[in-house]
PDB file of C-alpha atoms in Angstrom:
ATOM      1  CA  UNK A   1       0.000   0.000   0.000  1.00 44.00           C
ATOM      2  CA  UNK A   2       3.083   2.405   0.865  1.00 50.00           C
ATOM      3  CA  UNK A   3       4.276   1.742  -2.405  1.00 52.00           C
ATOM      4  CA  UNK A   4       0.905   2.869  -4.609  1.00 59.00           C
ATOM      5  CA  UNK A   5       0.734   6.204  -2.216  1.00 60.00           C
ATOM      6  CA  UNK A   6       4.670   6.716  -3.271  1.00 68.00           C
ATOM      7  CA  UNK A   7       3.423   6.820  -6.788  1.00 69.00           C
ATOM      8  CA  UNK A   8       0.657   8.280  -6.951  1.00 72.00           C
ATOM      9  CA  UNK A   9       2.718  11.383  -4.748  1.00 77.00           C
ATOM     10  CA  UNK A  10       5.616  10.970  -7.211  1.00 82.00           C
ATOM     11  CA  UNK A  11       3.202  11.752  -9.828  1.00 82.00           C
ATOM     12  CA  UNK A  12       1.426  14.396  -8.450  1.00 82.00           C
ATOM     13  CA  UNK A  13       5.243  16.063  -7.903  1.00 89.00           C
ATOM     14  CA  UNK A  14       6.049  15.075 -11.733  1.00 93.00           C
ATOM     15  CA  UNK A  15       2.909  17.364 -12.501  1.00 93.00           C
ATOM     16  CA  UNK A  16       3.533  20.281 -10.556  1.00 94.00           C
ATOM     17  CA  UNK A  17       6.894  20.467 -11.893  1.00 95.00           C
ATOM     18  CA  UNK A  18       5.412  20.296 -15.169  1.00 96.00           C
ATOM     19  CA  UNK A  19       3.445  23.053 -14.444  1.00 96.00           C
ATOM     20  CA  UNK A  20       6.006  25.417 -13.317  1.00 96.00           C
ATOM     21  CA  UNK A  21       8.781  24.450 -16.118  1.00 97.00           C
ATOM     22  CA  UNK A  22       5.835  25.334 -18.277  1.00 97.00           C
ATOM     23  CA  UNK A  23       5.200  29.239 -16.683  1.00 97.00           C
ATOM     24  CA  UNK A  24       8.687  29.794 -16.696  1.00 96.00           C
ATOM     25  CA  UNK A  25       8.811  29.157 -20.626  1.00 96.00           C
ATOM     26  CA  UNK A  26       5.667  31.696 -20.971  1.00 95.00           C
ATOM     27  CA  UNK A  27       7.741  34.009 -19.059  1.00 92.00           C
ATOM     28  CA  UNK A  28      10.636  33.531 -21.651  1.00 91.00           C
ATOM     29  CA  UNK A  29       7.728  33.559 -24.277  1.00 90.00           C
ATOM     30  CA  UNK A  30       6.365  36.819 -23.411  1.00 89.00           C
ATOM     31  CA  UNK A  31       9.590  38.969 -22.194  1.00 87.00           C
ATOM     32  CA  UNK A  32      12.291  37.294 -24.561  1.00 80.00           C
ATOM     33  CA  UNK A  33      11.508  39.542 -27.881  1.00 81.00           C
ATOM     34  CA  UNK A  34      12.344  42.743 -25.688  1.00 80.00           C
ATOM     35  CA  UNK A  35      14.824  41.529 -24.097  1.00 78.00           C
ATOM     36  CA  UNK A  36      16.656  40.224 -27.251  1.00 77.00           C
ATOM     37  CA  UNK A  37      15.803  43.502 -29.055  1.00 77.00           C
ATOM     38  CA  UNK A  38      16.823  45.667 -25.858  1.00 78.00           C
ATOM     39  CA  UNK A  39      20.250  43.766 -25.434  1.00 72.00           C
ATOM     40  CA  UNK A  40      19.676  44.083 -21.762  1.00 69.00           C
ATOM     41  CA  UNK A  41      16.891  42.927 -18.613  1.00 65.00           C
ATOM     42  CA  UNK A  42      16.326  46.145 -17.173  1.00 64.00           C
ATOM     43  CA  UNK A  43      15.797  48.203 -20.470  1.00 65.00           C
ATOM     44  CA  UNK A  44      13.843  45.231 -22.024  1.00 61.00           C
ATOM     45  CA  UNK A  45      11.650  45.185 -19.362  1.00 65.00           C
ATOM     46  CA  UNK A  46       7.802  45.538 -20.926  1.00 70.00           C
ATOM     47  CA  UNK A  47       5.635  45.038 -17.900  1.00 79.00           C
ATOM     48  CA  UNK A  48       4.528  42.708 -14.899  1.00 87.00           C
ATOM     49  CA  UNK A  49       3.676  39.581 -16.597  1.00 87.00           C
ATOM     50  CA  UNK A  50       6.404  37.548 -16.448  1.00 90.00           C
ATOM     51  CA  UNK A  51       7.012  38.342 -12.730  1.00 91.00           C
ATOM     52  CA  UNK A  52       3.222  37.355 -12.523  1.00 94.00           C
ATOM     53  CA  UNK A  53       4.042  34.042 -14.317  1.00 95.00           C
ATOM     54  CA  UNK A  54       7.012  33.217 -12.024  1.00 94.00           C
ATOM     55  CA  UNK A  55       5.307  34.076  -8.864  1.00 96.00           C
ATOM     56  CA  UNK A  56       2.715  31.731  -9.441  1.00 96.00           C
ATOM     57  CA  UNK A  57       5.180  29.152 -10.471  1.00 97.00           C
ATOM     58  CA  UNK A  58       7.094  29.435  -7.078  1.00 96.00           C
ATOM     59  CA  UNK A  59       3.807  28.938  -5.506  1.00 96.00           C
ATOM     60  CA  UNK A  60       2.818  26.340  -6.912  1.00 95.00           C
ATOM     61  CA  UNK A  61       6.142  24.525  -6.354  1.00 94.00           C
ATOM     62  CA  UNK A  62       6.247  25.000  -2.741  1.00 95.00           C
ATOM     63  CA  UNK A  63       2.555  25.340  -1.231  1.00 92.00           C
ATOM     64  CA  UNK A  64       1.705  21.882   0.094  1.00 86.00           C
ATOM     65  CA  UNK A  65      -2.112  22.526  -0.605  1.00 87.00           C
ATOM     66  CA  UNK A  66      -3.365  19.544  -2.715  1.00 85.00           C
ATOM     67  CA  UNK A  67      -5.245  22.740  -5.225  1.00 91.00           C
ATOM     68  CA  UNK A  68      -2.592  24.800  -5.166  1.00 92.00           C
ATOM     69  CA  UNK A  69      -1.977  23.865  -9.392  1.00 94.00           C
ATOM     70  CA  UNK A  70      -4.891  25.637  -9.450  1.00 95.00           C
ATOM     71  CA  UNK A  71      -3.243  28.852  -9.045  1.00 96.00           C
ATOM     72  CA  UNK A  72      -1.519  28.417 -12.402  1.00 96.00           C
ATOM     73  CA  UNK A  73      -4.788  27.114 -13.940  1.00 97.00           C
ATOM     74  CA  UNK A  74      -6.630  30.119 -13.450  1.00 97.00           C
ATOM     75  CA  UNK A  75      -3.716  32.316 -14.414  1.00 96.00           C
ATOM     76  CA  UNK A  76      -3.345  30.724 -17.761  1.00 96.00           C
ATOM     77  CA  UNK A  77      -6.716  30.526 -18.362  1.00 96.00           C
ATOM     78  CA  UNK A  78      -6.686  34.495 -17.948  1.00 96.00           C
ATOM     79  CA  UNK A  79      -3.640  35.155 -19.733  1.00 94.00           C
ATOM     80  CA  UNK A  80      -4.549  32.810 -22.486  1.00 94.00           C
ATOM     81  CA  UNK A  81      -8.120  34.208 -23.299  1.00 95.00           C
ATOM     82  CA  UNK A  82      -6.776  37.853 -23.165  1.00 93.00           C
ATOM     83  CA  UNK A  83      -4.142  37.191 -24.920  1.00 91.00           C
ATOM     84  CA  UNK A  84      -6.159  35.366 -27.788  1.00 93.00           C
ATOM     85  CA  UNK A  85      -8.601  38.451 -27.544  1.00 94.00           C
ATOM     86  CA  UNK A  86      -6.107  40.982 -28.203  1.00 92.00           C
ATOM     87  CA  UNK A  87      -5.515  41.551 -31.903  1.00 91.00           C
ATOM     88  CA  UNK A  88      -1.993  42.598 -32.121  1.00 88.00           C
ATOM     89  CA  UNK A  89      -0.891  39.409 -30.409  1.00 88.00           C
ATOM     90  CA  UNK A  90      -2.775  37.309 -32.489  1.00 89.00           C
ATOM     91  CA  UNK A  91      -1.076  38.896 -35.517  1.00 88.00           C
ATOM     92  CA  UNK A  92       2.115  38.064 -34.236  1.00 86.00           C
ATOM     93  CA  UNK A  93       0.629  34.095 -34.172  1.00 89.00           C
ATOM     94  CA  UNK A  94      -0.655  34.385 -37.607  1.00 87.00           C
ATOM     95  CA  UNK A  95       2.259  36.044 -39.980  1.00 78.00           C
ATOM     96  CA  UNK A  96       5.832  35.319 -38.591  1.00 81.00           C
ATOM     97  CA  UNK A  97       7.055  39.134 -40.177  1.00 79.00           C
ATOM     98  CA  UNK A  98       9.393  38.673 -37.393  1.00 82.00           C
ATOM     99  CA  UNK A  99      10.969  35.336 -36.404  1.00 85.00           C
ATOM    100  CA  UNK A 100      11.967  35.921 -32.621  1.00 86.00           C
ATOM    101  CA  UNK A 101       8.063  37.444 -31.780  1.00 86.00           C
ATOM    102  CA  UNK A 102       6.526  34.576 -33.590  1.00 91.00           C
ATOM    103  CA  UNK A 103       8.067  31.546 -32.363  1.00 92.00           C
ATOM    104  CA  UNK A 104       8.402  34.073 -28.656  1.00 91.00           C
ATOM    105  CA  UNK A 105       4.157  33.934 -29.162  1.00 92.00           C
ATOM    106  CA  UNK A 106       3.981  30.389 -29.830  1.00 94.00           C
ATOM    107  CA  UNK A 107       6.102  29.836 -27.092  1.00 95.00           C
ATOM    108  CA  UNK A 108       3.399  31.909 -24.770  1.00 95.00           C
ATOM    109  CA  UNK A 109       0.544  30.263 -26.360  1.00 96.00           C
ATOM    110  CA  UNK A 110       1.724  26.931 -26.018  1.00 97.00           C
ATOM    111  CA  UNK A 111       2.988  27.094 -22.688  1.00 97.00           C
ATOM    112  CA  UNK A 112      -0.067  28.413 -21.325  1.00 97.00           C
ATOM    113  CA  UNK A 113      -1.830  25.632 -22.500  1.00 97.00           C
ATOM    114  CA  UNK A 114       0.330  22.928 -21.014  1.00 97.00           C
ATOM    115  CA  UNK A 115       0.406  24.898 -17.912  1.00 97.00           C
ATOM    116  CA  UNK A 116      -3.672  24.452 -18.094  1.00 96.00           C
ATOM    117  CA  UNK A 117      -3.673  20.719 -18.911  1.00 96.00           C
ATOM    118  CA  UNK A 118      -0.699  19.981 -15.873  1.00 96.00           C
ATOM    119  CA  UNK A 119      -2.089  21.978 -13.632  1.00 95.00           C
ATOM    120  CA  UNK A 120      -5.694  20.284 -13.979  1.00 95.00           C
ATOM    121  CA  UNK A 121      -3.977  16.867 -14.406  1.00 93.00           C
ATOM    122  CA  UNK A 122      -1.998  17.848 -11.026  1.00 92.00           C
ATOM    123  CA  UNK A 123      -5.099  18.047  -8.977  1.00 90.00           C
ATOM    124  CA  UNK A 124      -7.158  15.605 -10.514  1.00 86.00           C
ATOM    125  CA  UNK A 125      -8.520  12.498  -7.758  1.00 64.00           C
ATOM    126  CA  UNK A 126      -5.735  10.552  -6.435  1.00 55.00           C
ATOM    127  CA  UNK A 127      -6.665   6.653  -6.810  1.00 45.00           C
TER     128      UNK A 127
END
């Protein structure tokens, strides 16, 4: 019995750390193209969501609430629909003009969608 609990908690870790490898790359997604175009961190520096993305990453890798996943769930979902609502960043997905934005929005889109799936697949009933 010890050993199907040791499992099914090594999985639930696998999943969490899924989740949080996969905010960190939309955090890379979303402030890499001003960064790269900057040539520096502080001057490429567009904004709070990538601080946003790695703060809920951090606590989702160390609260020891069963829901915390949850956390990046939400956030994702958020980021995901507003980002999909916003036309200039769904130009960027559509016509790579510029190589480093459109693979950089891919990178965002797809991350935030794995970060959905591991997060709900993190929380889902133990057996």
């Amino acid at each position: 019995m010890s050993r199907s609990v040791s499992g099914t908690a090594n999985r639930h870790r696998r999943w969490i750390v899924a989740t949080c490898v996969a905010l960190v790359l939309a955090a890379i997604g979303d402030a890499g193209p001003e960064i790269i175009a900057a040539g520096s961190v502080v001057t490429g520096y567009d904004g709070p969501g990538p601080l946003i993305y790695l703060a809920v990453a951090a606590a989702v890798a160390t609260l020891r609430w069963r829901y915390a996943p949850l956390l990046a769930v939400v956030m994702s979902g958020f980021f995901l629909v507003g980002g999909l609502a916003d036309t200039e960043f769904t130009s960027r997905l559509a016509a790579p003009a510029e190589t480093v934005t459109f693979l950089a929005a891919w990178l965002q889109v797809l991350s935030f969608s794995a970060a959905l799936a591991f997060g709900l697949a993190a929380v889902r009933r133990r057996s």
